[in-house]
Amino acid sequence: DQQVKQNSPSLSVQEGRISILNCDYTNSMFDYFLWYKKYPAEGPTFLISISSIKDKNEDGRFTVFLNKSAKHLSLHIVPSQPGDSAVYFCAASADSGGSNYKLTFGKGTLLTVNP
Amino acid sequence: DAGVTQSPTHLIKTRGQQVTLRCSPKSGHDTVSWYQQALGQGPQFIFQYYEEEERQRGNFPDRFSGHQFPNYSSELNVNALLLGDSALYLCASSLLGGSSYNEQFFGPGTRLTVL
């Protein structure tokens, strides 16, 4: 039973355009959401996060939107750059009374930004 | 400042054997989590260690065990290896109660192949 779903295995966009990566979750206990980026032969790198008390968080070219009623979040990258080409993982965490508890990941979306 | 390091990089074992993977956390971190990433899947939480004790465990059999040392480094042991244990094993470190909620820093992983 996958609690975090990334239904698009891959996405291809042109340099300079917007990339939108989507993520759905089923567990209503999740209250913190993160996006990680992973290059081949490297571990996932934290990109941006959002708490369930917010509906938007922005960091430079990256913006994450959270729609709690739809249990959906998305990552927007504007403008997209070739260096953004990587696998993007959506992850979620439930409040268990403390920080740093386990992360539940989606299967990832391979983003390719073409020059 | 060294990030999370893991050893070895690659490992090949045969069914039934035992394996030990090692992880050194990022400087200043006191919590280590282990994840298994099978091909085409997202990382799956195995367990987390803090103060040399297992703090939380995912849905993995007892063949998977771990240890944390006083210097916060950690080992993951897998006994009676199965073909299905072939995966990338990721170690993540964090600071319990740190200001960055749930920000876990990942190592590059150990690629385990079971023949």
PDB file of N, CA and C in Angstrom, chain B residues 32-106:
ATOM      1  N   VAL B  32      20.872   8.475  13.265  1.00  0.00           N
ATOM      2  CA  VAL B  32      21.129   7.814  11.987  1.00  0.00           C
ATOM      3  C   VAL B  32      19.919   6.972  11.594  1.00  0.00           C
ATOM      4  N   SER B  33      19.474   7.137  10.357  1.00  0.00           N
ATOM      5  CA  SER B  33      18.387   6.329   9.800  1.00  0.00           C
ATOM      6  C   SER B  33      18.914   5.549   8.611  1.00  0.00           C
ATOM      7  N   TRP B  34      18.368   4.371   8.416  1.00  0.00           N
ATOM      8  CA  TRP B  34      18.736   3.535   7.268  1.00  0.00           C
ATOM      9  C   TRP B  34      17.514   3.336   6.371  1.00  0.00           C
ATOM     10  N   TYR B  35      17.766   3.382   5.070  1.00  0.00           N
ATOM     11  CA  TYR B  35      16.718   3.184   4.076  1.00  0.00           C
ATOM     12  C   TYR B  35      17.197   2.178   3.033  1.00  0.00           C
ATOM     13  N   GLN B  36      16.255   1.427   2.483  1.00  0.00           N
ATOM     14  CA  GLN B  36      16.546   0.513   1.378  1.00  0.00           C
ATOM     15  C   GLN B  36      15.854   1.049   0.128  1.00  0.00           C
ATOM     16  N   GLN B  37      16.606   1.193  -0.955  1.00  0.00           N
ATOM     17  CA  GLN B  37      16.011   1.637  -2.205  1.00  0.00           C
ATOM     18  C   GLN B  37      16.183   0.555  -3.263  1.00  0.00           C
ATOM     19  N   ALA B  38      15.114  -0.155  -3.553  1.00  0.00           N
ATOM     20  CA  ALA B  38      15.134  -1.153  -4.618  1.00  0.00           C
ATOM     21  C   ALA B  38      15.043  -0.439  -5.963  1.00  0.00           C
ATOM     22  N   LEU B  39      15.410  -1.154  -7.008  1.00  0.00           N
ATOM     23  CA  LEU B  39      15.426  -0.565  -8.349  1.00  0.00           C
ATOM     24  C   LEU B  39      14.036  -0.074  -8.736  1.00  0.00           C
ATOM     25  N   GLY B  40      13.946   1.192  -9.159  1.00  0.00           N
ATOM     26  CA  GLY B  40      12.672   1.753  -9.595  1.00  0.00           C
ATOM     27  C   GLY B  40      11.731   2.160  -8.483  1.00  0.00           C
ATOM     28  N   GLN B  41      12.211   2.075  -7.243  1.00  0.00           N
ATOM     29  CA  GLN B  41      11.381   2.426  -6.091  1.00  0.00           C
ATOM     30  C   GLN B  41      11.978   3.600  -5.334  1.00  0.00           C
ATOM     31  N   GLY B  42      11.187   4.177  -4.459  1.00  0.00           N
ATOM     32  CA  GLY B  42      11.717   5.186  -3.575  1.00  0.00           C
ATOM     33  C   GLY B  42      12.351   4.535  -2.364  1.00  0.00           C
ATOM     34  N   PRO B  43      13.146   5.264  -1.617  1.00  0.00           N
ATOM     35  CA  PRO B  43      13.748   4.707  -0.398  1.00  0.00           C
ATOM     36  C   PRO B  43      12.669   4.276   0.596  1.00  0.00           C
ATOM     37  N   GLN B  44      12.897   3.137   1.236  1.00  0.00           N
ATOM     38  CA  GLN B  44      11.990   2.629   2.275  1.00  0.00           C
ATOM     39  C   GLN B  44      12.708   2.606   3.616  1.00  0.00           C
ATOM     40  N   PHE B  45      12.056   3.144   4.629  1.00  0.00           N
ATOM     41  CA  PHE B  45      12.638   3.252   5.966  1.00  0.00           C
ATOM     42  C   PHE B  45      12.836   1.883   6.594  1.00  0.00           C
ATOM     43  N   ILE B  46      14.076   1.643   7.080  1.00  0.00           N
ATOM     44  CA  ILE B  46      14.365   0.376   7.768  1.00  0.00           C
ATOM     45  C   ILE B  46      14.281   0.590   9.275  1.00  0.00           C
ATOM     46  N   PHE B  47      15.142   1.462   9.807  1.00  0.00           N
ATOM     47  CA  PHE B  47      15.096   1.829  11.226  1.00  0.00           C
ATOM     48  C   PHE B  47      15.926   3.079  11.473  1.00  0.00           C
ATOM     49  N   GLN B  48      15.793   3.575  12.691  1.00  0.00           N
ATOM     50  CA  GLN B  48      16.510   4.782  13.099  1.00  0.00           C
ATOM     51  C   GLN B  48      17.160   4.549  14.457  1.00  0.00           C
ATOM     52  N   TYR B  49      18.373   5.075  14.629  1.00  0.00           N
ATOM     53  CA  TYR B  49      19.109   4.936  15.874  1.00  0.00           C
ATOM     54  C   TYR B  49      19.428   6.291  16.477  1.00  0.00           C
ATOM     55  N   TYR B  50      19.261   6.354  17.785  1.00  0.00           N
ATOM     56  CA  TYR B  50      19.596   7.559  18.553  1.00  0.00           C
ATOM     57  C   TYR B  50      20.050   7.095  19.927  1.00  0.00           C
ATOM     58  N   GLU B  51      21.110   7.669  20.406  1.00  0.00           N
ATOM     59  CA  GLU B  51      21.684   7.277  21.711  1.00  0.00           C
ATOM     60  C   GLU B  51      21.868   5.771  21.794  1.00  0.00           C
ATOM     61  N   GLU B  52      22.361   5.211  20.704  1.00  0.00           N
ATOM     62  CA  GLU B  52      22.744   3.795  20.623  1.00  0.00           C
ATOM     63  C   GLU B  52      21.555   2.839  20.747  1.00  0.00           C
ATOM     64  N   GLU B  53      20.355   3.370  20.583  1.00  0.00           N
ATOM     65  CA  GLU B  53      19.175   2.509  20.661  1.00  0.00           C
ATOM     66  C   GLU B  53      18.305   2.681  19.414  1.00  0.00           C
ATOM     67  N   GLU B  54      17.641   1.607  19.038  1.00  0.00           N
ATOM     68  CA  GLU B  54      16.710   1.656  17.921  1.00  0.00           C
ATOM     69  C   GLU B  54      15.479   2.433  18.350  1.00  0.00           C
ATOM     70  N   ARG B  55      15.204   3.503  17.644  1.00  0.00           N
ATOM     71  CA  ARG B  55      14.145   4.425  18.062  1.00  0.00           C
ATOM     72  C   ARG B  55      12.827   4.136  17.341  1.00  0.00           C
ATOM     73  N   GLN B  56      12.923   3.717  16.117  1.00  0.00           N
ATOM     74  CA  GLN B  56      11.740   3.401  15.338  1.00  0.00           C
ATOM     75  C   GLN B  56      12.143   2.421  14.254  1.00  0.00           C
ATOM     76  N   ARG B  57      11.204   1.562  13.869  1.00  0.00           N
ATOM     77  CA  ARG B  57      11.517   0.534  12.899  1.00  0.00           C
ATOM     78  C   ARG B  57      10.435   0.480  11.828  1.00  0.00           C
ATOM     79  N   GLY B  58      10.855   0.264  10.595  1.00  0.00           N
ATOM     80  CA  GLY B  58       9.915   0.086   9.498  1.00  0.00           C
ATOM     81  C   GLY B  58       9.522  -1.373   9.364  1.00  0.00           C
ATOM     82  N   ASN B  59       8.881  -1.694   8.257  1.00  0.00           N
ATOM     83  CA  ASN B  59       8.350  -3.033   8.048  1.00  0.00           C
ATOM     84  C   ASN B  59       9.407  -3.948   7.424  1.00  0.00           C
ATOM     85  N   PHE B  60      10.432  -4.248   8.180  1.00  0.00           N
ATOM     86  CA  PHE B  60      11.505  -5.128   7.731  1.00  0.00           C
ATOM     87  C   PHE B  60      11.665  -6.268   8.731  1.00  0.00           C
ATOM     88  N   PRO B  61      12.033  -7.471   8.227  1.00  0.00           N
ATOM     89  CA  PRO B  61      12.164  -8.626   9.130  1.00  0.00           C
ATOM     90  C   PRO B  61      13.362  -8.489  10.069  1.00  0.00           C
ATOM     91  N   ASP B  62      13.389  -9.380  11.046  1.00  0.00           N
ATOM     92  CA  ASP B  62      14.454  -9.348  12.049  1.00  0.00           C
ATOM     93  C   ASP B  62      15.837  -9.663  11.472  1.00  0.00           C
ATOM     94  N   ARG B  63      15.869 -10.129  10.236  1.00  0.00           N
ATOM     95  CA  ARG B  63      17.172 -10.372   9.596  1.00  0.00           C
ATOM     96  C   ARG B  63      17.955  -9.055   9.465  1.00  0.00           C
ATOM     97  N   PHE B  64      17.211  -7.959   9.499  1.00  0.00           N
ATOM     98  CA  PHE B  64      17.834  -6.638   9.428  1.00  0.00           C
ATOM     99  C   PHE B  64      18.027  -6.132  10.862  1.00  0.00           C
ATOM    100  N   SER B  65      19.268  -5.870  11.209  1.00  0.00           N
ATOM    101  CA  SER B  65      19.549  -5.352  12.538  1.00  0.00           C
ATOM    102  C   SER B  65      20.588  -4.251  12.425  1.00  0.00           C
ATOM    103  N   GLY B  66      20.703  -3.479  13.495  1.00  0.00           N
ATOM    104  CA  GLY B  66      21.634  -2.358  13.432  1.00  0.00           C
ATOM    105  C   GLY B  66      22.303  -2.101  14.746  1.00  0.00           C
ATOM    106  N   HIS B  67      23.176  -1.131  14.678  1.00  0.00           N
ATOM    107  CA  HIS B  67      23.895  -0.753  15.893  1.00  0.00           C
ATOM    108  C   HIS B  67      24.359   0.686  15.715  1.00  0.00           C
ATOM    109  N   GLN B  68      24.377   1.426  16.821  1.00  0.00           N
ATOM    110  CA  GLN B  68      24.970   2.753  16.800  1.00  0.00           C
ATOM    111  C   GLN B  68      26.041   2.813  17.868  1.00  0.00           C
ATOM    112  N   PHE B  69      27.153   3.407  17.527  1.00  0.00           N
ATOM    113  CA  PHE B  69      28.295   3.480  18.431  1.00  0.00           C
ATOM    114  C   PHE B  69      28.309   4.824  19.164  1.00  0.00           C
ATOM    115  N   PRO B  70      29.127   4.909  20.244  1.00  0.00           N
ATOM    116  CA  PRO B  70      29.173   6.171  20.999  1.00  0.00           C
ATOM    117  C   PRO B  70      29.563   7.383  20.169  1.00  0.00           C
ATOM    118  N   ASN B  71      30.294   7.169  19.069  1.00  0.00           N
ATOM    119  CA  ASN B  71      30.668   8.314  18.212  1.00  0.00           C
ATOM    120  C   ASN B  71      29.587   8.613  17.171  1.00  0.00           C
ATOM    121  N   TYR B  72      28.423   7.984  17.329  1.00  0.00           N
ATOM    122  CA  TYR B  72      27.215   8.186  16.495  1.00  0.00           C
ATOM    123  C   TYR B  72      27.270   7.435  15.169  1.00  0.00           C
ATOM    124  N   SER B  73      28.391   6.827  14.812  1.00  0.00           N
ATOM    125  CA  SER B  73      28.406   6.051  13.582  1.00  0.00           C
ATOM    126  C   SER B  73      27.503   4.827  13.760  1.00  0.00           C
ATOM    127  N   SER B  74      27.193   4.191  12.644  1.00  0.00           N
ATOM    128  CA  SER B  74      26.200   3.124  12.713  1.00  0.00           C
ATOM    129  C   SER B  74      26.541   2.012  11.740  1.00  0.00           C
ATOM    130  N   GLU B  75      26.052   0.831  12.036  1.00  0.00           N
ATOM    131  CA  GLU B  75      26.159  -0.323  11.154  1.00  0.00           C
ATOM    132  C   GLU B  75      24.772  -0.883  10.888  1.00  0.00           C
ATOM    133  N   LEU B  76      24.620  -1.408   9.675  1.00  0.00           N
ATOM    134  CA  LEU B  76      23.420  -2.152   9.302  1.00  0.00           C
ATOM    135  C   LEU B  76      23.869  -3.561   8.983  1.00  0.00           C
ATOM    136  N   ASN B  77      23.268  -4.542   9.638  1.00  0.00           N
ATOM    137  CA  ASN B  77      23.581  -5.955   9.403  1.00  0.00           C
ATOM    138  C   ASN B  77      22.367  -6.646   8.780  1.00  0.00           C
ATOM    139  N   VAL B  78      22.642  -7.440   7.774  1.00  0.00           N
ATOM    140  CA  VAL B  78      21.581  -8.243   7.176  1.00  0.00           C
ATOM    141  C   VAL B  78      22.049  -9.690   7.165  1.00  0.00           C
ATOM    142  N   ASN B  79      21.284 -10.570   7.791  1.00  0.00           N
ATOM    143  CA  ASN B  79      21.605 -11.995   7.853  1.00  0.00           C
ATOM    144  C   ASN B  79      20.811 -12.784   6.814  1.00  0.00           C
ATOM    145  N   ALA B  80      21.306 -13.966   6.490  1.00  0.00           N
ATOM    146  CA  ALA B  80      20.586 -14.881   5.601  1.00  0.00           C
ATOM    147  C   ALA B  80      20.083 -14.160   4.357  1.00  0.00           C
ATOM    148  N   LEU B  81      21.012 -13.579   3.625  1.00  0.00           N
ATOM    149  CA  LEU B  81      20.658 -12.747   2.480  1.00  0.00           C
ATOM    150  C   LEU B  81      19.788 -13.482   1.468  1.00  0.00           C
ATOM    151  N   LEU B  82      18.820 -12.735   0.944  1.00  0.00           N
ATOM    152  CA  LEU B  82      17.943 -13.213  -0.116  1.00  0.00           C
ATOM    153  C   LEU B  82      18.208 -12.393  -1.374  1.00  0.00           C
ATOM    154  N   LEU B  83      17.817 -12.955  -2.523  1.00  0.00           N
ATOM    155  CA  LEU B  83      17.995 -12.216  -3.774  1.00  0.00           C
ATOM    156  C   LEU B  83      17.304 -10.856  -3.705  1.00  0.00           C
ATOM    157  N   GLY B  84      16.157 -10.809  -3.035  1.00  0.00           N
ATOM    158  CA  GLY B  84      15.370  -9.588  -2.930  1.00  0.00           C
ATOM    159  C   GLY B  84      15.993  -8.508  -2.063  1.00  0.00           C
ATOM    160  N   ASP B  85      17.096  -8.853  -1.401  1.00  0.00           N
ATOM    161  CA  ASP B  85      17.793  -7.837  -0.596  1.00  0.00           C
ATOM    162  C   ASP B  85      18.705  -6.971  -1.458  1.00  0.00           C
ATOM    163  N   SER B  86      18.850  -7.334  -2.711  1.00  0.00           N
ATOM    164  CA  SER B  86      19.658  -6.528  -3.626  1.00  0.00           C
ATOM    165  C   SER B  86      19.025  -5.144  -3.759  1.00  0.00           C
ATOM    166  N   ALA B  87      19.797  -4.119  -3.433  1.00  0.00           N
ATOM    167  CA  ALA B  87      19.253  -2.758  -3.411  1.00  0.00           C
ATOM    168  C   ALA B  87      20.371  -1.782  -3.100  1.00  0.00           C
ATOM    169  N   LEU B  88      20.018  -0.501  -3.154  1.00  0.00           N
ATOM    170  CA  LEU B  88      20.896   0.565  -2.678  1.00  0.00           C
ATOM    171  C   LEU B  88      20.502   0.849  -1.237  1.00  0.00           C
ATOM    172  N   TYR B  89      21.454   0.781  -0.327  1.00  0.00           N
ATOM    173  CA  TYR B  89      21.177   1.045   1.085  1.00  0.00           C
ATOM    174  C   TYR B  89      21.700   2.431   1.435  1.00  0.00           C
ATOM    175  N   LEU B  90      20.788   3.268   1.866  1.00  0.00           N
ATOM    176  CA  LEU B  90      21.092   4.664   2.155  1.00  0.00           C
ATOM    177  C   LEU B  90      21.083   4.913   3.652  1.00  0.00           C
ATOM    178  N   CYS B  91      22.061   5.662   4.076  1.00  0.00           N
ATOM    179  CA  CYS B  91      22.126   6.107   5.455  1.00  0.00           C
ATOM    180  C   CYS B  91      21.823   7.598   5.474  1.00  0.00           C
ATOM    181  N   ALA B  92      21.048   8.033   6.447  1.00  0.00           N
ATOM    182  CA  ALA B  92      20.736   9.450   6.582  1.00  0.00           C
ATOM    183  C   ALA B  92      21.003   9.872   8.021  1.00  0.00           C
ATOM    184  N   SER B  93      21.579  11.045   8.191  1.00  0.00           N
ATOM    185  CA  SER B  93      21.806  11.530   9.555  1.00  0.00           C
ATOM    186  C   SER B  93      21.047  12.826   9.791  1.00  0.00           C
ATOM    187  N   SER B  94      20.778  13.086  11.033  1.00  0.00           N
ATOM    188  CA  SER B  94      20.056  14.296  11.416  1.00  0.00           C
ATOM    189  C   SER B  94      20.379  14.610  12.867  1.00  0.00           C
ATOM    190  N   LEU B  95      19.924  15.763  13.284  1.00  0.00           N
ATOM    191  CA  LEU B  95      20.108  16.179  14.670  1.00  0.00           C
ATOM    192  C   LEU B  95      18.751  16.158  15.337  1.00  0.00           C
ATOM    193  N   LEU B  96      18.597  15.305  16.310  1.00  0.00           N
ATOM    194  CA  LEU B  96      17.311  15.190  16.980  1.00  0.00           C
ATOM    195  C   LEU B  96      16.956  16.518  17.612  1.00  0.00           C
ATOM    196  N   GLY B  97      15.746  16.996  17.295  1.00  0.00           N
ATOM    197  CA  GLY B  97      15.315  18.250  17.867  1.00  0.00           C
ATOM    198  C   GLY B  97      15.954  19.461  17.240  1.00  0.00           C
ATOM    199  N   GLY B  98      16.642  19.256  16.106  1.00  0.00           N
ATOM    200  CA  GLY B  98      17.259  20.383  15.425  1.00  0.00           C
ATOM    201  C   GLY B  98      16.231  21.349  14.878  1.00  0.00           C
ATOM    202  N   SER B  99      16.677  22.549  14.527  1.00  0.00           N
ATOM    203  CA  SER B  99      15.748  23.580  14.065  1.00  0.00           C
ATOM    204  C   SER B  99      15.157  23.243  12.711  1.00  0.00           C
ATOM    205  N   SER B 100      15.875  22.465  11.916  1.00  0.00           N
ATOM    206  CA  SER B 100      15.334  22.063  10.610  1.00  0.00           C
ATOM    207  C   SER B 100      14.551  20.785  10.801  1.00  0.00           C
ATOM    208  N   TYR B 101      13.266  20.928  10.891  1.00  0.00           N
ATOM    209  CA  TYR B 101      12.415  19.782  11.167  1.00  0.00           C
ATOM    210  C   TYR B 101      12.566  18.715  10.112  1.00  0.00           C
ATOM    211  N   ASN B 102      12.896  17.516  10.566  1.00  0.00           N
ATOM    212  CA  ASN B 102      12.971  16.359   9.698  1.00  0.00           C
ATOM    213  C   ASN B 102      13.961  16.464   8.558  1.00  0.00           C
ATOM    214  N   GLU B 103      14.895  17.425   8.605  1.00  0.00           N
ATOM    215  CA  GLU B 103      15.860  17.465   7.524  1.00  0.00           C
ATOM    216  C   GLU B 103      16.892  16.390   7.757  1.00  0.00           C
ATOM    217  N   GLN B 104      16.885  15.410   6.900  1.00  0.00           N
ATOM    218  CA  GLN B 104      17.836  14.322   6.974  1.00  0.00           C
ATOM    219  C   GLN B 104      18.804  14.438   5.807  1.00  0.00           C
ATOM    220  N   PHE B 105      20.076  14.281   6.100  1.00  0.00           N
ATOM    221  CA  PHE B 105      21.119  14.363   5.088  1.00  0.00           C
ATOM    222  C   PHE B 105      21.540  12.943   4.724  1.00  0.00           C
ATOM    223  N   PHE B 106      21.517  12.639   3.447  1.00  0.00           N
ATOM    224  CA  PHE B 106      21.784  11.286   2.984  1.00  0.00           C
ATOM    225  C   PHE B 106      23.217  11.102   2.502  1.00  0.00           C
TER     226      PHE B 106
END
